[in-house]
Amino acid sequence: NAGVTQTPKFQVLKTGQSMTLQCAQDMNHEYMSWYRQDPGMGLRLIHYSVGAGITDQGEVPNGYNVSRSTTEDFPLRLLSAAPSQTSVYFCASSFSANFYQETQYFGPGTRLLVL
Amino acid sequence: GQQLNQSPQSMFIQEGEDVSMNCTSSSIFNTWLWYKQDPGEGPVLLIALYKAGELTSNGRLTAQFGITRKDSFLNISASIPSDVGIYFCAGQGAQKLVFGQGTRLTINP
């Protein structure tokens, strides 16, 4: 198993550009989520999905869109990048949202710089 | 929204020392988790706690779920260089996790 994979590893955007951060898992996990990590802020939940076709907002969803057309993939879209979206983005997955029973696995992260 | 306050924000210790960090919340959580993040990587689960008052060990790591369900602590005994990293607490809400700000651990050999 490759686990949770994220592409790209690094990206530089100009303000106003759009892009998609890719996330894929090969563990047949139903629950997938996106977090952003900023210095001194910990990890903040952007969007999450409990299964294909189902998505919901997390703590900081503004400026981001997601879709879940397959169990394996959960892309994160920035429609019009802003400097405030400069961050490290982590995708994570688990069998369910019962985090005591089911370990949540994180990808290696995507570092995004918006100029 | 729900917030977790984690302290201290950073620690500088000598190799071999014991480490203690804690996490408090204004809200009740039914599950507390502790993660470690190595530089340049994603967080990895260390310990999961489910019952109030529960004390769980994983090697040199010991974590406790507070009786009030509003706090948790993590202890690391006899620290070694590979313990360097950022430690996060997390509480489980409805279908999502809320993370603390992290404790950055630096170890002087």
mmCIF file of C-alpha atoms in Angstrom:
data_model
loop_
_atom_site.group_PDB
_atom_site.id
_atom_site.type_symbol
_atom_site.label_atom_id
_atom_site.label_comp_id
_atom_site.label_asym_id
_atom_site.label_seq_id
_atom_site.Cartn_x
_atom_site.Cartn_y
_atom_site.Cartn_z
ATOM 1 C CA ASN A 1 0.000 0.000 0.000
ATOM 2 C CA ALA A 2 1.209 3.500 -0.840
ATOM 3 C CA GLY A 3 -0.891 4.943 1.995
ATOM 4 C CA VAL A 4 -1.938 8.577 1.586
ATOM 5 C CA THR A 5 -0.248 10.381 -1.304
ATOM 6 C CA GLN A 6 -0.309 14.106 -2.042
ATOM 7 C CA THR A 7 0.787 16.023 -5.108
ATOM 8 C CA PRO A 8 2.472 18.362 -5.668
ATOM 9 C CA LYS A 9 4.976 18.562 -2.791
ATOM 10 C CA PHE A 10 5.656 22.254 -3.413
ATOM 11 C CA GLN A 11 3.802 24.924 -5.347
ATOM 12 C CA VAL A 12 4.192 28.644 -5.911
ATOM 13 C CA LEU A 13 1.156 30.572 -7.118
ATOM 14 C CA LYS A 14 0.419 34.164 -7.941
ATOM 15 C CA THR A 15 -2.544 35.874 -6.332
ATOM 16 C CA GLY A 16 -5.702 35.062 -8.250
ATOM 17 C CA GLN A 17 -4.449 31.827 -9.813
ATOM 18 C CA SER A 18 -6.346 28.603 -9.321
ATOM 19 C CA MET A 19 -5.018 25.148 -8.634
ATOM 20 C CA THR A 20 -5.962 21.720 -7.330
ATOM 21 C CA LEU A 21 -4.118 19.855 -4.607
ATOM 22 C CA GLN A 22 -4.402 16.136 -5.174
ATOM 23 C CA CYS A 23 -4.905 13.521 -2.471
ATOM 24 C CA ALA A 24 -5.291 9.789 -2.961
ATOM 25 C CA GLN A 25 -5.386 6.760 -0.672
ATOM 26 C CA ASP A 26 -5.323 3.055 -1.483
ATOM 27 C CA MET A 27 -6.562 1.732 1.864
ATOM 28 C CA ASN A 28 -10.288 1.783 0.997
ATOM 29 C CA HIS A 29 -10.871 4.427 3.670
ATOM 30 C CA GLU A 30 -14.281 6.065 3.763
ATOM 31 C CA TYR A 31 -13.258 9.154 5.786
ATOM 32 C CA MET A 32 -10.938 11.729 4.216
ATOM 33 C CA SER A 33 -10.065 15.241 5.296
ATOM 34 C CA TRP A 34 -7.960 18.284 4.475
ATOM 35 C CA TYR A 35 -6.086 20.373 7.051
ATOM 36 C CA ARG A 36 -3.893 23.419 6.832
ATOM 37 C CA GLN A 37 -0.977 23.960 9.177
ATOM 38 C CA ASP A 38 0.272 27.430 10.028
ATOM 39 C CA PRO A 39 2.953 28.335 12.597
ATOM 40 C CA GLY A 40 1.502 28.502 16.108
ATOM 41 C CA MET A 41 -1.971 27.497 14.867
ATOM 42 C CA GLY A 42 -1.769 23.729 14.849
ATOM 43 C CA LEU A 43 -3.810 21.862 12.259
ATOM 44 C CA ARG A 44 -7.119 23.352 11.208
ATOM 45 C CA LEU A 45 -9.761 21.358 9.370
ATOM 46 C CA ILE A 46 -10.771 22.759 5.962
ATOM 47 C CA HIS A 47 -13.182 20.153 4.565
ATOM 48 C CA TYR A 48 -13.926 16.506 5.184
ATOM 49 C CA SER A 49 -15.810 13.619 3.598
ATOM 50 C CA VAL A 50 -17.399 10.553 5.205
ATOM 51 C CA GLY A 51 -17.741 8.756 1.884
ATOM 52 C CA ALA A 52 -17.979 9.135 -1.881
ATOM 53 C CA GLY A 53 -20.431 11.851 -2.816
ATOM 54 C CA ILE A 54 -20.536 13.355 0.696
ATOM 55 C CA THR A 55 -18.527 16.385 1.805
ATOM 56 C CA ASP A 56 -18.844 18.898 4.622
ATOM 57 C CA GLN A 57 -17.136 22.031 5.851
ATOM 58 C CA GLY A 58 -14.596 22.148 8.605
ATOM 59 C CA GLU A 59 -13.275 25.053 10.645
ATOM 60 C CA VAL A 60 -11.753 27.145 7.816
ATOM 61 C CA PRO A 61 -13.558 26.315 4.523
ATOM 62 C CA ASN A 62 -13.631 29.753 2.884
ATOM 63 C CA GLY A 63 -11.681 29.925 -0.389
ATOM 64 C CA TYR A 64 -11.575 26.149 -0.823
ATOM 65 C CA ASN A 65 -13.771 23.642 -2.657
ATOM 66 C CA VAL A 66 -13.756 19.862 -2.508
ATOM 67 C CA SER A 67 -15.491 16.947 -4.187
ATOM 68 C CA ARG A 68 -15.451 13.199 -3.569
ATOM 69 C CA SER A 69 -16.414 11.327 -6.708
ATOM 70 C CA THR A 70 -14.489 8.163 -5.747
ATOM 71 C CA THR A 71 -13.477 6.531 -2.482
ATOM 72 C CA GLU A 72 -9.790 6.900 -3.364
ATOM 73 C CA ASP A 73 -9.510 10.582 -4.292
ATOM 74 C CA PHE A 74 -10.271 13.810 -2.436
ATOM 75 C CA PRO A 75 -8.942 16.868 -4.332
ATOM 76 C CA LEU A 76 -8.818 20.331 -2.778
ATOM 77 C CA ARG A 77 -9.402 23.278 -5.113
ATOM 78 C CA LEU A 78 -8.279 26.863 -4.641
ATOM 79 C CA LEU A 79 -10.401 28.921 -7.032
ATOM 80 C CA SER A 80 -8.576 32.251 -6.625
ATOM 81 C CA ALA A 81 -5.456 31.988 -4.513
ATOM 82 C CA ALA A 82 -4.714 34.628 -1.886
ATOM 83 C CA PRO A 83 -1.533 35.232 0.161
ATOM 84 C CA SER A 84 -3.482 34.193 3.280
ATOM 85 C CA GLN A 85 -3.641 30.698 1.804
ATOM 86 C CA THR A 86 0.127 30.302 2.042
ATOM 87 C CA SER A 87 0.430 27.245 4.261
ATOM 88 C CA VAL A 88 1.254 23.561 4.467
ATOM 89 C CA TYR A 89 -1.709 21.390 3.493
ATOM 90 C CA PHE A 90 -2.221 17.873 4.803
ATOM 91 C CA CYS A 91 -4.657 15.263 3.581
ATOM 92 C CA ALA A 92 -5.658 12.445 5.944
ATOM 93 C CA SER A 93 -7.791 9.322 5.778
ATOM 94 C CA SER A 94 -9.246 6.631 8.042
ATOM 95 C CA PHE A 95 -11.831 3.865 7.820
ATOM 96 C CA SER A 96 -14.329 5.995 9.751
ATOM 97 C CA ALA A 97 -14.647 9.076 11.952
ATOM 98 C CA ASN A 98 -14.332 6.891 15.065
ATOM 99 C CA PHE A 99 -10.794 8.051 15.739
ATOM 100 C CA TYR A 100 -10.346 5.968 18.878
ATOM 101 C CA GLN A 101 -10.895 2.761 16.963
ATOM 102 C CA GLU A 102 -9.620 3.820 13.537
ATOM 103 C CA THR A 103 -6.214 5.419 13.068
ATOM 104 C CA GLN A 104 -6.172 8.505 10.857
ATOM 105 C CA TYR A 105 -3.209 8.447 8.447
ATOM 106 C CA PHE A 106 -1.727 11.686 7.165
ATOM 107 C CA GLY A 107 -0.063 12.348 3.827
ATOM 108 C CA PRO A 108 3.365 14.011 3.548
ATOM 109 C CA GLY A 109 1.919 17.468 2.912
ATOM 110 C CA THR A 110 1.931 20.107 0.166
ATOM 111 C CA ARG A 111 3.773 23.373 0.788
ATOM 112 C CA LEU A 112 1.980 26.249 -0.943
ATOM 113 C CA LEU A 113 3.317 29.777 -1.359
ATOM 114 C CA VAL A 114 0.992 32.439 -2.760
ATOM 115 C CA LEU A 115 2.733 35.617 -3.903
ATOM 116 C CA GLY B 1 -15.692 27.061 17.657
ATOM 117 C CA GLN B 2 -14.024 24.479 19.857
ATOM 118 C CA GLN B 3 -10.441 25.252 20.811
ATOM 119 C CA LEU B 4 -7.702 23.316 22.501
ATOM 120 C CA ASN B 5 -4.991 25.107 24.451
ATOM 121 C CA GLN B 6 -1.747 23.200 24.454
ATOM 122 C CA SER B 7 1.237 24.050 26.641
ATOM 123 C CA PRO B 8 4.036 24.665 26.632
ATOM 124 C CA GLN B 9 4.442 25.909 23.061
ATOM 125 C CA SER B 10 8.090 24.861 23.019
ATOM 126 C CA MET B 11 10.521 22.947 25.205
ATOM 127 C CA PHE B 12 14.305 22.779 25.196
ATOM 128 C CA ILE B 13 15.621 19.864 27.232
ATOM 129 C CA GLN B 14 18.698 17.714 27.720
ATOM 130 C CA GLU B 15 18.777 14.163 26.444
ATOM 131 C CA GLY B 16 17.612 11.789 29.153
ATOM 132 C CA GLU B 17 15.225 14.238 30.807
ATOM 133 C CA ASP B 18 11.525 13.558 31.226
ATOM 134 C CA VAL B 19 8.996 15.699 29.349
ATOM 135 C CA SER B 20 5.460 16.699 30.246
ATOM 136 C CA MET B 21 2.942 18.615 28.143
ATOM 137 C CA ASN B 22 -0.768 19.158 28.505
ATOM 138 C CA CYS B 23 -3.877 20.174 26.675
ATOM 139 C CA THR B 24 -7.034 21.840 27.977
ATOM 140 C CA SER B 25 -10.383 22.624 26.433
ATOM 141 C CA SER B 26 -13.491 24.597 27.289
ATOM 142 C CA SER B 27 -15.540 21.777 25.749
ATOM 143 C CA ILE B 28 -15.940 18.122 26.630
ATOM 144 C CA PHE B 29 -14.418 15.567 24.287
ATOM 145 C CA ASN B 30 -15.169 11.856 24.319
ATOM 146 C CA THR B 31 -11.855 10.933 22.726
ATOM 147 C CA TRP B 32 -8.414 12.492 23.122
ATOM 148 C CA LEU B 33 -5.526 11.719 20.803
ATOM 149 C CA TRP B 34 -1.834 12.564 20.801
ATOM 150 C CA TYR B 35 0.157 12.871 17.549
ATOM 151 C CA LYS B 36 3.803 13.479 16.740
ATOM 152 C CA GLN B 37 5.046 15.308 13.653
ATOM 153 C CA ASP B 38 8.607 14.862 12.459
ATOM 154 C CA PRO B 39 10.119 17.683 10.388
ATOM 155 C CA GLY B 40 8.782 17.696 6.823
ATOM 156 C CA GLU B 41 6.249 14.922 7.429
ATOM 157 C CA GLY B 42 2.620 14.501 8.395
ATOM 158 C CA PRO B 43 1.513 13.768 11.976
ATOM 159 C CA VAL B 44 1.545 10.178 13.240
ATOM 160 C CA LEU B 45 -0.766 8.868 15.967
ATOM 161 C CA LEU B 46 0.956 8.060 19.268
ATOM 162 C CA ILE B 47 -1.833 7.348 21.749
ATOM 163 C CA ALA B 48 -5.651 7.361 21.749
ATOM 164 C CA LEU B 49 -7.705 7.802 24.952
ATOM 165 C CA TYR B 50 -11.401 6.997 25.271
ATOM 166 C CA LYS B 51 -12.378 6.803 28.941
ATOM 167 C CA ALA B 52 -12.280 9.638 31.450
ATOM 168 C CA GLY B 53 -9.415 8.971 33.856
ATOM 169 C CA GLU B 54 -7.822 6.490 31.449
ATOM 170 C CA LEU B 55 -4.051 6.198 31.703
ATOM 171 C CA THR B 56 -2.361 4.626 28.675
ATOM 172 C CA SER B 57 1.276 3.870 27.950
ATOM 173 C CA ASN B 58 3.122 3.266 24.692
ATOM 174 C CA GLY B 59 6.743 2.522 25.447
ATOM 175 C CA ARG B 60 8.266 5.620 27.057
ATOM 176 C CA LEU B 61 5.077 7.597 26.423
ATOM 177 C CA THR B 62 2.260 7.884 28.945
ATOM 178 C CA ALA B 63 -0.951 9.823 28.395
ATOM 179 C CA GLN B 64 -3.989 10.454 30.588
ATOM 180 C CA PHE B 65 -7.563 11.504 29.818
ATOM 181 C CA GLY B 66 -8.725 13.967 32.462
ATOM 182 C CA ILE B 67 -11.659 13.139 34.717
ATOM 183 C CA THR B 68 -13.582 16.197 33.529
ATOM 184 C CA ARG B 69 -13.058 15.172 29.856
ATOM 185 C CA LYS B 70 -11.666 18.658 29.266
ATOM 186 C CA ASP B 71 -7.966 17.948 29.530
ATOM 187 C CA SER B 72 -5.197 15.484 28.795
ATOM 188 C CA PHE B 73 -1.474 15.235 29.378
ATOM 189 C CA LEU B 74 1.401 13.444 27.690
ATOM 190 C CA ASN B 75 4.629 12.413 29.414
ATOM 191 C CA ILE B 76 7.790 11.213 27.720
ATOM 192 C CA SER B 77 10.351 9.530 29.943
ATOM 193 C CA ALA B 78 14.113 9.438 29.380
ATOM 194 C CA SER B 79 14.038 11.502 26.196
ATOM 195 C CA ILE B 80 16.222 10.507 23.237
ATOM 196 C CA PRO B 81 17.214 12.469 20.111
ATOM 197 C CA SER B 82 14.490 10.891 17.936
ATOM 198 C CA ASP B 83 11.832 12.386 20.241
ATOM 199 C CA VAL B 84 12.478 15.754 18.559
ATOM 200 C CA GLY B 85 9.420 17.079 16.749
ATOM 201 C CA ILE B 86 6.066 18.719 17.277
ATOM 202 C CA TYR B 87 3.506 17.027 19.511
ATOM 203 C CA PHE B 88 -0.198 17.708 18.986
ATOM 204 C CA CYS B 89 -3.182 16.889 21.117
ATOM 205 C CA ALA B 90 -6.546 16.446 19.419
ATOM 206 C CA GLY B 91 -10.093 16.067 20.652
ATOM 207 C CA GLN B 92 -12.811 14.321 18.730
ATOM 208 C CA GLY B 93 -15.961 16.281 17.969
ATOM 209 C CA ALA B 94 -18.778 15.206 15.656
ATOM 210 C CA GLN B 95 -17.021 13.478 12.713
ATOM 211 C CA LYS B 96 -13.961 15.696 13.035
ATOM 212 C CA LEU B 97 -10.864 16.344 15.107
ATOM 213 C CA VAL B 98 -9.891 19.614 16.779
ATOM 214 C CA PHE B 99 -6.141 20.056 17.230
ATOM 215 C CA GLY B 100 -4.094 21.979 19.748
ATOM 216 C CA GLN B 101 -1.432 24.450 18.658
ATOM 217 C CA GLY B 102 1.389 21.951 19.211
ATOM 218 C CA THR B 103 4.420 21.652 21.488
ATOM 219 C CA ARG B 104 7.774 21.837 19.725
ATOM 220 C CA LEU B 105 10.344 19.643 21.485
ATOM 221 C CA THR B 106 14.058 20.288 21.029
ATOM 222 C CA ILE B 107 16.655 18.029 22.657
ATOM 223 C CA ASN B 108 20.244 18.964 23.386
ATOM 224 C CA PRO B 109 22.511 15.926 23.260
#
